[in-house]
Short mmCIF file of N, CA and C in Angstrom, two decimals:
data_model
loop_
_atom_site.label_atom_id
_atom_site.label_comp_id
_atom_site.label_asym_id
_atom_site.label_seq_id
_atom_site.Cartn_x
_atom_site.Cartn_y
_atom_site.Cartn_z
N MET A 1 58.69 91.81 102.06
CA MET A 1 58.97 92.76 100.99
C MET A 1 58.79 92.14 99.64
N LYS A 2 59.10 90.85 99.49
CA LYS A 2 58.95 90.19 98.21
C LYS A 2 57.51 90.23 97.75
N THR A 3 56.57 90.02 98.67
CA THR A 3 55.13 90.09 98.33
C THR A 3 54.74 91.43 97.84
N THR A 4 55.23 92.49 98.54
CA THR A 4 54.90 93.85 98.14
C THR A 4 55.39 94.15 96.74
N ARG A 5 56.58 93.70 96.42
CA ARG A 5 57.13 93.99 95.10
C ARG A 5 56.36 93.23 94.03
N GLN A 6 55.85 92.05 94.33
CA GLN A 6 55.10 91.27 93.35
C GLN A 6 53.75 91.84 93.00
N ARG A 7 53.09 92.53 93.98
CA ARG A 7 51.77 93.06 93.73
C ARG A 7 51.76 94.08 92.56
N PRO A 8 52.66 95.01 92.51
CA PRO A 8 52.64 95.93 91.35
C PRO A 8 52.76 95.24 90.04
N LYS A 9 53.59 94.15 90.00
CA LYS A 9 53.71 93.37 88.74
C LYS A 9 52.41 92.73 88.36
N VAL A 10 51.68 92.20 89.35
CA VAL A 10 50.41 91.56 89.08
C VAL A 10 49.41 92.61 88.60
N ILE A 11 49.40 93.77 89.21
CA ILE A 11 48.47 94.78 88.79
C ILE A 11 48.85 95.26 87.38
N ARG A 12 50.12 95.47 87.14
CA ARG A 12 50.54 95.89 85.78
C ARG A 12 50.18 94.81 84.77
N ARG A 13 50.39 93.53 85.09
CA ARG A 13 50.04 92.49 84.12
C ARG A 13 48.53 92.48 83.85
N THR A 14 47.76 92.63 84.95
CA THR A 14 46.29 92.66 84.80
C THR A 14 45.87 93.83 83.97
N ALA A 15 46.44 95.00 84.24
CA ALA A 15 46.13 96.19 83.48
C ALA A 15 46.54 96.05 82.01
N THR A 16 47.70 95.49 81.79
CA THR A 16 48.17 95.29 80.39
C THR A 16 47.24 94.29 79.72
N ALA A 17 46.88 93.22 80.34
CA ALA A 17 45.98 92.21 79.75
C ALA A 17 44.63 92.83 79.46
N SER A 18 44.11 93.60 80.37
CA SER A 18 42.84 94.28 80.20
C SER A 18 42.92 95.25 79.02
N GLY A 19 44.00 96.00 78.93
CA GLY A 19 44.15 96.94 77.78
C GLY A 19 44.22 96.19 76.46
N LEU A 20 44.90 95.07 76.45
CA LEU A 20 44.98 94.27 75.20
C LEU A 20 43.65 93.71 74.81
N ILE A 21 42.84 93.27 75.80
CA ILE A 21 41.53 92.76 75.49
C ILE A 21 40.64 93.83 74.93
N VAL A 22 40.65 95.02 75.53
CA VAL A 22 39.86 96.13 75.03
C VAL A 22 40.27 96.50 73.60
N ALA A 23 41.60 96.58 73.39
CA ALA A 23 42.09 96.88 72.03
C ALA A 23 41.67 95.81 71.03
N ALA A 24 41.69 94.58 71.43
CA ALA A 24 41.26 93.50 70.46
C ALA A 24 39.79 93.63 70.13
N VAL A 25 38.98 93.97 71.11
CA VAL A 25 37.56 94.14 70.86
C VAL A 25 37.31 95.28 69.93
N VAL A 26 38.00 96.42 70.16
CA VAL A 26 37.79 97.59 69.29
C VAL A 26 38.26 97.24 67.87
N VAL A 27 39.41 96.71 67.73
CA VAL A 27 39.94 96.39 66.38
C VAL A 27 39.16 95.35 65.68
N SER A 28 38.56 94.35 66.40
CA SER A 28 37.81 93.32 65.80
C SER A 28 36.52 93.82 65.15
N GLY A 29 36.09 95.02 65.53
CA GLY A 29 34.90 95.62 64.93
C GLY A 29 35.17 96.08 63.49
N CYS A 30 36.40 95.99 63.03
CA CYS A 30 36.76 96.42 61.72
C CYS A 30 37.59 95.39 61.05
N GLY A 31 37.46 95.31 59.74
CA GLY A 31 38.29 94.42 59.00
C GLY A 31 37.56 93.23 58.41
N GLY A 32 36.26 93.19 58.58
CA GLY A 32 35.48 92.14 58.01
C GLY A 32 34.01 92.44 58.12
N THR A 33 33.23 91.60 57.55
CA THR A 33 31.77 91.75 57.59
C THR A 33 31.24 91.29 58.90
N PRO A 34 30.46 92.11 59.61
CA PRO A 34 29.85 91.63 60.84
C PRO A 34 28.98 90.45 60.58
N SER A 35 28.98 89.49 61.51
CA SER A 35 28.27 88.24 61.27
C SER A 35 26.75 88.40 61.17
N THR A 36 26.21 89.42 61.80
CA THR A 36 24.73 89.60 61.75
C THR A 36 24.29 90.44 60.60
N GLY A 37 25.20 91.24 60.02
CA GLY A 37 24.87 92.07 58.87
C GLY A 37 24.25 93.40 59.30
N THR A 38 23.92 93.59 60.58
CA THR A 38 23.42 94.86 61.02
C THR A 38 23.98 95.17 62.40
N THR A 39 23.92 96.44 62.75
CA THR A 39 24.36 96.80 64.10
C THR A 39 23.27 96.48 65.07
N PRO A 40 23.59 96.07 66.33
CA PRO A 40 22.60 95.57 67.23
C PRO A 40 21.71 96.64 67.89
N ALA A 41 21.98 97.90 67.78
CA ALA A 41 21.19 98.89 68.48
C ALA A 41 21.09 100.14 67.65
N PRO A 42 20.04 100.92 67.79
CA PRO A 42 18.79 100.57 68.44
C PRO A 42 17.94 99.76 67.45
N ALA A 43 16.87 99.21 67.92
CA ALA A 43 15.95 98.47 67.06
C ALA A 43 15.28 99.47 66.14
N VAL A 44 15.27 99.22 64.85
CA VAL A 44 14.73 100.16 63.88
C VAL A 44 13.82 99.35 63.00
N THR A 45 12.60 99.86 62.81
CA THR A 45 11.62 99.18 61.87
C THR A 45 11.77 99.95 60.58
N ALA A 46 12.31 99.31 59.56
CA ALA A 46 12.56 99.96 58.27
C ALA A 46 11.24 100.59 57.73
N GLY A 47 11.40 101.79 57.26
CA GLY A 47 10.28 102.52 56.64
C GLY A 47 9.35 103.16 57.62
N GLN A 48 9.52 102.92 58.90
CA GLN A 48 8.57 103.56 59.87
C GLN A 48 9.22 104.54 60.80
N THR A 49 10.51 104.38 61.07
CA THR A 49 11.21 105.26 62.02
C THR A 49 11.73 106.50 61.26
N LEU A 50 11.28 107.64 61.72
CA LEU A 50 11.80 108.92 61.16
C LEU A 50 13.11 109.25 61.80
N ALA A 51 14.10 109.59 60.98
CA ALA A 51 15.36 110.02 61.57
C ALA A 51 15.25 111.42 62.05
N ASP A 52 15.92 111.72 63.13
CA ASP A 52 16.00 113.12 63.70
C ASP A 52 17.13 113.85 62.95
N LEU A 53 16.78 114.65 62.01
CA LEU A 53 17.78 115.36 61.23
C LEU A 53 18.05 116.77 61.70
N THR A 54 17.61 117.05 62.93
CA THR A 54 17.79 118.41 63.50
C THR A 54 19.17 118.43 64.28
N PHE A 55 20.23 118.23 63.57
CA PHE A 55 21.58 118.29 64.20
C PHE A 55 22.47 119.21 63.40
N THR A 56 23.47 119.69 64.10
CA THR A 56 24.50 120.50 63.46
C THR A 56 25.84 119.80 63.74
N ALA A 57 26.67 119.79 62.72
CA ALA A 57 28.03 119.19 62.87
C ALA A 57 29.00 120.02 62.13
N ARG A 58 30.29 119.64 62.18
CA ARG A 58 31.35 120.28 61.44
C ARG A 58 31.91 119.31 60.41
N THR A 59 32.20 119.83 59.25
CA THR A 59 32.85 119.00 58.26
C THR A 59 34.35 118.91 58.52
N VAL A 60 35.06 118.06 57.83
CA VAL A 60 36.51 117.93 58.08
C VAL A 60 37.26 119.19 57.68
N THR A 61 36.59 120.09 56.90
CA THR A 61 37.19 121.34 56.51
C THR A 61 36.82 122.47 57.47
N GLY A 62 36.00 122.16 58.48
CA GLY A 62 35.58 123.15 59.46
C GLY A 62 34.26 123.84 59.16
N ALA A 63 33.65 123.54 58.04
CA ALA A 63 32.39 124.22 57.67
C ALA A 63 31.23 123.62 58.52
N ALA A 64 30.23 124.45 58.71
CA ALA A 64 29.01 124.03 59.44
C ALA A 64 28.20 123.13 58.53
N PHE A 65 27.59 122.10 59.14
CA PHE A 65 26.75 121.19 58.38
C PHE A 65 25.42 121.00 59.15
N GLU A 66 24.34 121.30 58.46
CA GLU A 66 22.99 121.18 59.10
C GLU A 66 22.34 119.91 58.61
N GLY A 67 21.92 119.00 59.47
CA GLY A 67 21.26 117.79 59.14
C GLY A 67 19.95 118.02 58.38
N LYS A 68 19.32 119.15 58.64
CA LYS A 68 18.05 119.48 57.95
C LYS A 68 18.20 119.57 56.44
N GLN A 69 19.42 119.83 55.95
CA GLN A 69 19.59 119.93 54.52
C GLN A 69 19.43 118.61 53.78
N LEU A 70 19.34 117.52 54.55
CA LEU A 70 19.19 116.18 53.99
C LEU A 70 17.76 115.84 53.66
N VAL A 71 16.81 116.61 54.14
CA VAL A 71 15.39 116.35 53.96
C VAL A 71 15.05 116.58 52.46
N GLY A 72 14.26 115.66 51.92
CA GLY A 72 13.75 115.80 50.56
C GLY A 72 14.41 114.90 49.53
N LYS A 73 15.53 114.27 49.93
CA LYS A 73 16.25 113.35 49.01
C LYS A 73 16.60 112.09 49.83
N PRO A 74 16.67 110.97 49.16
CA PRO A 74 17.22 109.80 49.86
C PRO A 74 18.64 110.12 50.33
N THR A 75 19.03 109.52 51.45
CA THR A 75 20.33 109.85 52.05
C THR A 75 21.03 108.58 52.45
N VAL A 76 22.33 108.58 52.19
CA VAL A 76 23.21 107.51 52.70
C VAL A 76 24.19 108.15 53.66
N LEU A 77 24.13 107.73 54.91
CA LEU A 77 25.14 108.16 55.91
C LEU A 77 26.07 106.98 56.05
N TRP A 78 27.34 107.25 55.80
CA TRP A 78 28.41 106.22 55.90
C TRP A 78 29.25 106.51 57.12
N PHE A 79 29.24 105.66 58.10
CA PHE A 79 29.99 105.83 59.37
C PHE A 79 31.32 105.08 59.26
N TRP A 80 32.44 105.83 59.29
CA TRP A 80 33.75 105.25 59.08
C TRP A 80 34.71 105.69 60.13
N SER A 81 35.86 105.03 60.20
CA SER A 81 36.98 105.39 61.06
C SER A 81 38.23 105.44 60.18
N PRO A 82 39.12 106.37 60.47
CA PRO A 82 40.29 106.49 59.61
C PRO A 82 41.27 105.32 59.64
N TRP A 83 41.24 104.59 60.74
CA TRP A 83 42.15 103.44 60.90
C TRP A 83 41.56 102.10 60.44
N CYS A 84 40.33 102.10 59.98
CA CYS A 84 39.60 100.90 59.64
C CYS A 84 39.92 100.45 58.23
N PRO A 85 40.51 99.26 58.03
CA PRO A 85 40.79 98.80 56.67
C PRO A 85 39.51 98.56 55.83
N THR A 86 38.46 98.12 56.44
CA THR A 86 37.22 97.93 55.67
C THR A 86 36.71 99.27 55.17
N CYS A 87 36.74 100.28 56.02
CA CYS A 87 36.30 101.63 55.64
C CYS A 87 37.18 102.13 54.50
N ARG A 88 38.44 101.98 54.61
CA ARG A 88 39.39 102.47 53.57
C ARG A 88 39.10 101.77 52.25
N ALA A 89 38.77 100.48 52.29
CA ALA A 89 38.44 99.75 51.08
C ALA A 89 37.10 100.19 50.44
N GLN A 90 36.22 100.65 51.32
CA GLN A 90 34.89 101.09 50.79
C GLN A 90 34.90 102.53 50.30
N ALA A 91 35.92 103.32 50.62
CA ALA A 91 35.92 104.71 50.32
C ALA A 91 35.74 105.02 48.81
N GLY A 92 36.43 104.30 47.96
CA GLY A 92 36.31 104.50 46.56
C GLY A 92 34.90 104.18 46.01
N TRP A 93 34.35 103.11 46.58
CA TRP A 93 33.00 102.75 46.17
C TRP A 93 31.95 103.77 46.59
N VAL A 94 32.07 104.23 47.83
CA VAL A 94 31.11 105.24 48.29
C VAL A 94 31.27 106.54 47.51
N SER A 95 32.51 106.89 47.17
CA SER A 95 32.71 108.09 46.35
C SER A 95 32.08 107.95 44.97
N ALA A 96 32.24 106.73 44.36
CA ALA A 96 31.63 106.44 43.07
C ALA A 96 30.08 106.52 43.17
N LEU A 97 29.53 105.99 44.26
CA LEU A 97 28.10 106.05 44.47
C LEU A 97 27.62 107.47 44.56
N ALA A 98 28.36 108.31 45.31
CA ALA A 98 28.02 109.73 45.42
C ALA A 98 28.01 110.39 44.05
N GLU A 99 29.03 110.12 43.24
CA GLU A 99 29.09 110.72 41.90
C GLU A 99 27.98 110.16 40.97
N LYS A 100 27.68 108.90 41.10
CA LYS A 100 26.61 108.25 40.27
C LYS A 100 25.26 108.92 40.53
N TYR A 101 24.97 109.22 41.78
CA TYR A 101 23.68 109.75 42.17
C TYR A 101 23.69 111.22 42.52
N VAL A 102 24.70 111.98 42.04
CA VAL A 102 24.80 113.39 42.37
C VAL A 102 23.49 114.14 42.00
N GLY A 103 22.98 114.89 42.95
CA GLY A 103 21.72 115.65 42.72
C GLY A 103 20.53 114.84 43.00
N LYS A 104 20.61 113.49 43.15
CA LYS A 104 19.46 112.63 43.42
C LYS A 104 19.47 112.06 44.85
N VAL A 105 20.66 111.85 45.36
CA VAL A 105 20.84 111.23 46.67
C VAL A 105 21.89 111.99 47.47
N ASN A 106 21.64 112.25 48.73
CA ASN A 106 22.64 112.84 49.61
C ASN A 106 23.53 111.70 50.09
N VAL A 107 24.82 111.84 50.01
CA VAL A 107 25.81 110.96 50.57
C VAL A 107 26.69 111.74 51.52
N VAL A 108 26.76 111.28 52.76
CA VAL A 108 27.56 111.99 53.80
C VAL A 108 28.33 111.01 54.56
N GLY A 109 29.66 111.25 54.65
CA GLY A 109 30.54 110.40 55.48
C GLY A 109 30.58 110.97 56.88
N VAL A 110 30.61 110.08 57.89
CA VAL A 110 30.65 110.54 59.29
C VAL A 110 31.85 109.82 59.93
N GLY A 111 32.98 110.52 60.04
CA GLY A 111 34.14 109.92 60.60
C GLY A 111 34.09 109.98 62.09
N GLY A 112 34.51 108.90 62.74
CA GLY A 112 34.50 108.84 64.20
C GLY A 112 35.46 107.79 64.76
N LEU A 113 35.37 107.53 66.03
CA LEU A 113 36.18 106.55 66.75
C LEU A 113 37.67 106.87 66.67
N ASP A 114 38.03 108.15 66.59
CA ASP A 114 39.42 108.54 66.54
C ASP A 114 39.49 110.05 66.90
N GLU A 115 40.68 110.58 66.95
CA GLU A 115 40.90 111.99 67.23
C GLU A 115 40.50 112.80 65.98
N SER A 116 40.10 114.04 66.21
CA SER A 116 39.70 114.91 65.13
C SER A 116 40.81 115.06 64.06
N ALA A 117 42.04 115.15 64.50
CA ALA A 117 43.15 115.35 63.52
C ALA A 117 43.21 114.20 62.56
N ALA A 118 43.08 112.98 63.05
CA ALA A 118 43.13 111.80 62.17
C ALA A 118 41.88 111.75 61.24
N ILE A 119 40.74 112.08 61.77
CA ILE A 119 39.51 112.11 60.99
C ILE A 119 39.61 113.18 59.85
N ARG A 120 40.09 114.34 60.26
CA ARG A 120 40.25 115.44 59.25
C ARG A 120 41.29 115.05 58.20
N ASP A 121 42.44 114.45 58.58
CA ASP A 121 43.42 114.06 57.61
C ASP A 121 42.91 113.07 56.60
N TYR A 122 42.25 112.00 57.08
CA TYR A 122 41.73 111.02 56.15
C TYR A 122 40.52 111.54 55.38
N GLY A 123 39.63 112.18 56.07
CA GLY A 123 38.41 112.70 55.43
C GLY A 123 38.68 113.74 54.36
N ALA A 124 39.76 114.48 54.45
CA ALA A 124 40.09 115.50 53.44
C ALA A 124 40.33 114.87 52.09
N GLY A 125 40.73 113.62 52.04
CA GLY A 125 40.95 112.94 50.78
C GLY A 125 39.70 112.40 50.12
N LEU A 126 38.59 112.51 50.84
CA LEU A 126 37.30 112.03 50.31
C LEU A 126 36.49 113.23 49.99
N SER A 127 36.80 113.86 48.90
CA SER A 127 36.24 115.23 48.62
C SER A 127 35.00 115.23 47.73
N SER A 128 34.57 114.03 47.24
CA SER A 128 33.43 114.04 46.31
C SER A 128 32.08 114.11 47.05
N PHE A 129 32.10 114.06 48.37
CA PHE A 129 30.87 114.21 49.15
C PHE A 129 31.28 114.70 50.58
N PRO A 130 30.36 115.32 51.30
CA PRO A 130 30.70 115.89 52.61
C PRO A 130 31.15 114.82 53.62
N GLN A 131 32.17 115.15 54.40
CA GLN A 131 32.68 114.30 55.44
C GLN A 131 32.61 115.06 56.77
N LEU A 132 31.95 114.45 57.74
CA LEU A 132 31.80 115.11 59.08
C LEU A 132 32.87 114.61 60.01
N ASP A 133 33.38 115.54 60.81
CA ASP A 133 34.29 115.16 61.86
C ASP A 133 33.48 114.95 63.16
N ASP A 134 33.26 113.72 63.48
CA ASP A 134 32.39 113.37 64.63
C ASP A 134 33.23 112.64 65.71
N ALA A 135 34.38 113.21 66.06
CA ALA A 135 35.26 112.67 67.05
C ALA A 135 34.58 112.46 68.37
N ARG A 136 33.60 113.29 68.76
CA ARG A 136 32.91 113.17 70.01
C ARG A 136 31.82 112.09 69.90
N GLY A 137 31.47 111.69 68.69
CA GLY A 137 30.45 110.66 68.58
C GLY A 137 29.00 111.12 68.62
N ASP A 138 28.73 112.40 68.50
CA ASP A 138 27.37 112.91 68.58
C ASP A 138 26.46 112.41 67.47
N VAL A 139 26.96 112.41 66.22
CA VAL A 139 26.11 111.92 65.14
C VAL A 139 26.01 110.42 65.17
N TRP A 140 27.10 109.74 65.53
CA TRP A 140 27.03 108.26 65.66
C TRP A 140 25.95 107.92 66.70
N THR A 141 25.96 108.57 67.84
CA THR A 141 25.00 108.28 68.89
C THR A 141 23.57 108.63 68.41
N ARG A 142 23.38 109.72 67.74
CA ARG A 142 22.01 110.13 67.28
C ARG A 142 21.41 109.03 66.40
N PHE A 143 22.27 108.36 65.64
CA PHE A 143 21.74 107.31 64.71
C PHE A 143 21.86 105.90 65.27
N GLY A 144 22.38 105.76 66.50
CA GLY A 144 22.51 104.46 67.13
C GLY A 144 23.60 103.62 66.55
N VAL A 145 24.60 104.20 65.91
CA VAL A 145 25.68 103.46 65.27
C VAL A 145 26.73 103.19 66.32
N ILE A 146 27.18 101.96 66.45
CA ILE A 146 28.16 101.54 67.42
C ILE A 146 29.43 100.90 66.83
N VAL A 147 29.39 100.70 65.50
CA VAL A 147 30.55 99.98 64.91
C VAL A 147 30.69 100.54 63.46
N GLN A 148 31.96 100.64 63.08
CA GLN A 148 32.26 101.00 61.68
C GLN A 148 32.54 99.75 60.91
N SER A 149 32.39 99.63 59.75
CA SER A 149 31.74 100.50 58.78
C SER A 149 30.26 100.22 58.79
N SER A 150 29.48 101.22 58.92
CA SER A 150 28.02 101.07 58.99
C SER A 150 27.40 102.11 58.09
N TYR A 151 26.20 101.81 57.61
CA TYR A 151 25.40 102.72 56.81
C TYR A 151 24.05 102.93 57.54
N VAL A 152 23.56 104.17 57.38
CA VAL A 152 22.14 104.45 57.66
C VAL A 152 21.59 104.96 56.34
N VAL A 153 20.59 104.30 55.84
CA VAL A 153 19.99 104.67 54.55
C VAL A 153 18.58 105.18 54.85
N LEU A 154 18.31 106.43 54.40
CA LEU A 154 17.06 107.05 54.61
C LEU A 154 16.33 107.31 53.29
N ASP A 155 14.97 107.20 53.30
CA ASP A 155 14.25 107.57 52.07
C ASP A 155 14.11 109.10 52.02
N ALA A 156 13.48 109.62 51.00
CA ALA A 156 13.35 111.06 50.86
C ALA A 156 12.54 111.74 51.96
N ALA A 157 11.71 110.98 52.63
CA ALA A 157 10.93 111.54 53.78
C ALA A 157 11.68 111.47 55.07
N GLY A 158 12.88 110.89 55.07
CA GLY A 158 13.67 110.83 56.27
C GLY A 158 13.41 109.54 57.12
N ARG A 159 12.73 108.56 56.52
CA ARG A 159 12.48 107.32 57.23
C ARG A 159 13.63 106.37 57.04
N VAL A 160 14.07 105.72 58.10
CA VAL A 160 15.18 104.78 58.09
C VAL A 160 14.77 103.56 57.27
N GLN A 161 15.49 103.27 56.20
CA GLN A 161 15.25 102.09 55.36
C GLN A 161 16.22 100.97 55.67
N PHE A 162 17.41 101.33 56.16
CA PHE A 162 18.33 100.32 56.54
C PHE A 162 19.37 100.92 57.49
N GLN A 163 19.88 100.05 58.39
CA GLN A 163 20.93 100.48 59.31
C GLN A 163 21.82 99.28 59.58
N GLY A 164 23.11 99.44 59.27
CA GLY A 164 24.07 98.41 59.51
C GLY A 164 25.11 98.28 58.43
N TYR A 165 25.71 97.12 58.30
CA TYR A 165 26.80 96.87 57.33
C TYR A 165 26.13 96.48 55.98
N LEU A 166 26.65 96.96 54.93
CA LEU A 166 26.25 96.54 53.56
C LEU A 166 27.50 96.34 52.72
N ASP A 167 27.49 95.35 51.82
CA ASP A 167 28.60 95.26 50.89
C ASP A 167 28.28 96.24 49.76
N ASN A 168 29.22 96.49 48.93
CA ASN A 168 29.06 97.52 47.88
C ASN A 168 27.88 97.28 46.97
N ASP A 169 27.70 96.04 46.49
CA ASP A 169 26.60 95.80 45.56
C ASP A 169 25.26 95.99 46.21
N GLU A 170 25.12 95.55 47.48
CA GLU A 170 23.86 95.68 48.19
C GLU A 170 23.54 97.15 48.48
N LEU A 171 24.57 97.94 48.79
CA LEU A 171 24.32 99.34 48.99
C LEU A 171 23.84 100.00 47.72
N ASP A 172 24.46 99.70 46.59
CA ASP A 172 24.08 100.24 45.29
C ASP A 172 22.65 99.82 44.94
N ARG A 173 22.28 98.56 45.21
CA ARG A 173 20.94 98.08 44.89
C ARG A 173 19.90 98.82 45.78
N ARG A 174 20.18 99.02 47.01
CA ARG A 174 19.21 99.67 47.92
C ARG A 174 19.04 101.16 47.49
N VAL A 175 20.11 101.78 47.14
CA VAL A 175 20.01 103.23 46.73
C VAL A 175 19.29 103.30 45.44
N ASP A 176 19.54 102.41 44.49
CA ASP A 176 18.87 102.38 43.20
C ASP A 176 17.37 102.23 43.38
N GLN A 177 16.92 101.41 44.32
CA GLN A 177 15.50 101.22 44.61
C GLN A 177 14.90 102.52 45.13
N LEU A 178 15.64 103.25 45.97
CA LEU A 178 15.10 104.50 46.55
C LEU A 178 14.94 105.57 45.48
N VAL A 179 15.86 105.59 44.52
CA VAL A 179 15.79 106.58 43.47
C VAL A 179 14.75 106.24 42.48
N GLY A 180 14.53 104.93 42.27
CA GLY A 180 13.52 104.37 41.43
C GLY A 180 13.51 104.80 40.01
#
């Protein structure tokens, strides 16, 4: 009987340890600059890969959003999570970028990696540019984004110019080059 009682403890300890490892991996994706500076998938050749902008999503306010409306202007897609301290620190900068280039550049936030309620709550405070509720990860998957905070920068023709992490100054420099 002693052996039987010990097995559930071992299983619970293993499950708990596994859960902690998974949580550590998820959380480690946020809170600092990724060492490579870009997300590892998919392989994108800057300036040659056309983004598929034929998608429909919902904003955090429930409005329909058509990806096709991004065609014709450079676009910055900012992929964030409401619990991510790096994302929260970038929010003011991305809002300022959207205001600086209003009418010249599309800036769209894509909230994910959490429940819709958390995405909507945090995204509602970012009102200077559209925020998408992507709790299911459809838009993240479409653009091959696997970690927050990440950017996908498109030129006016919809070609991917950059995909991955950028610090504030580098993002501003890249957008400024696209606007020319």
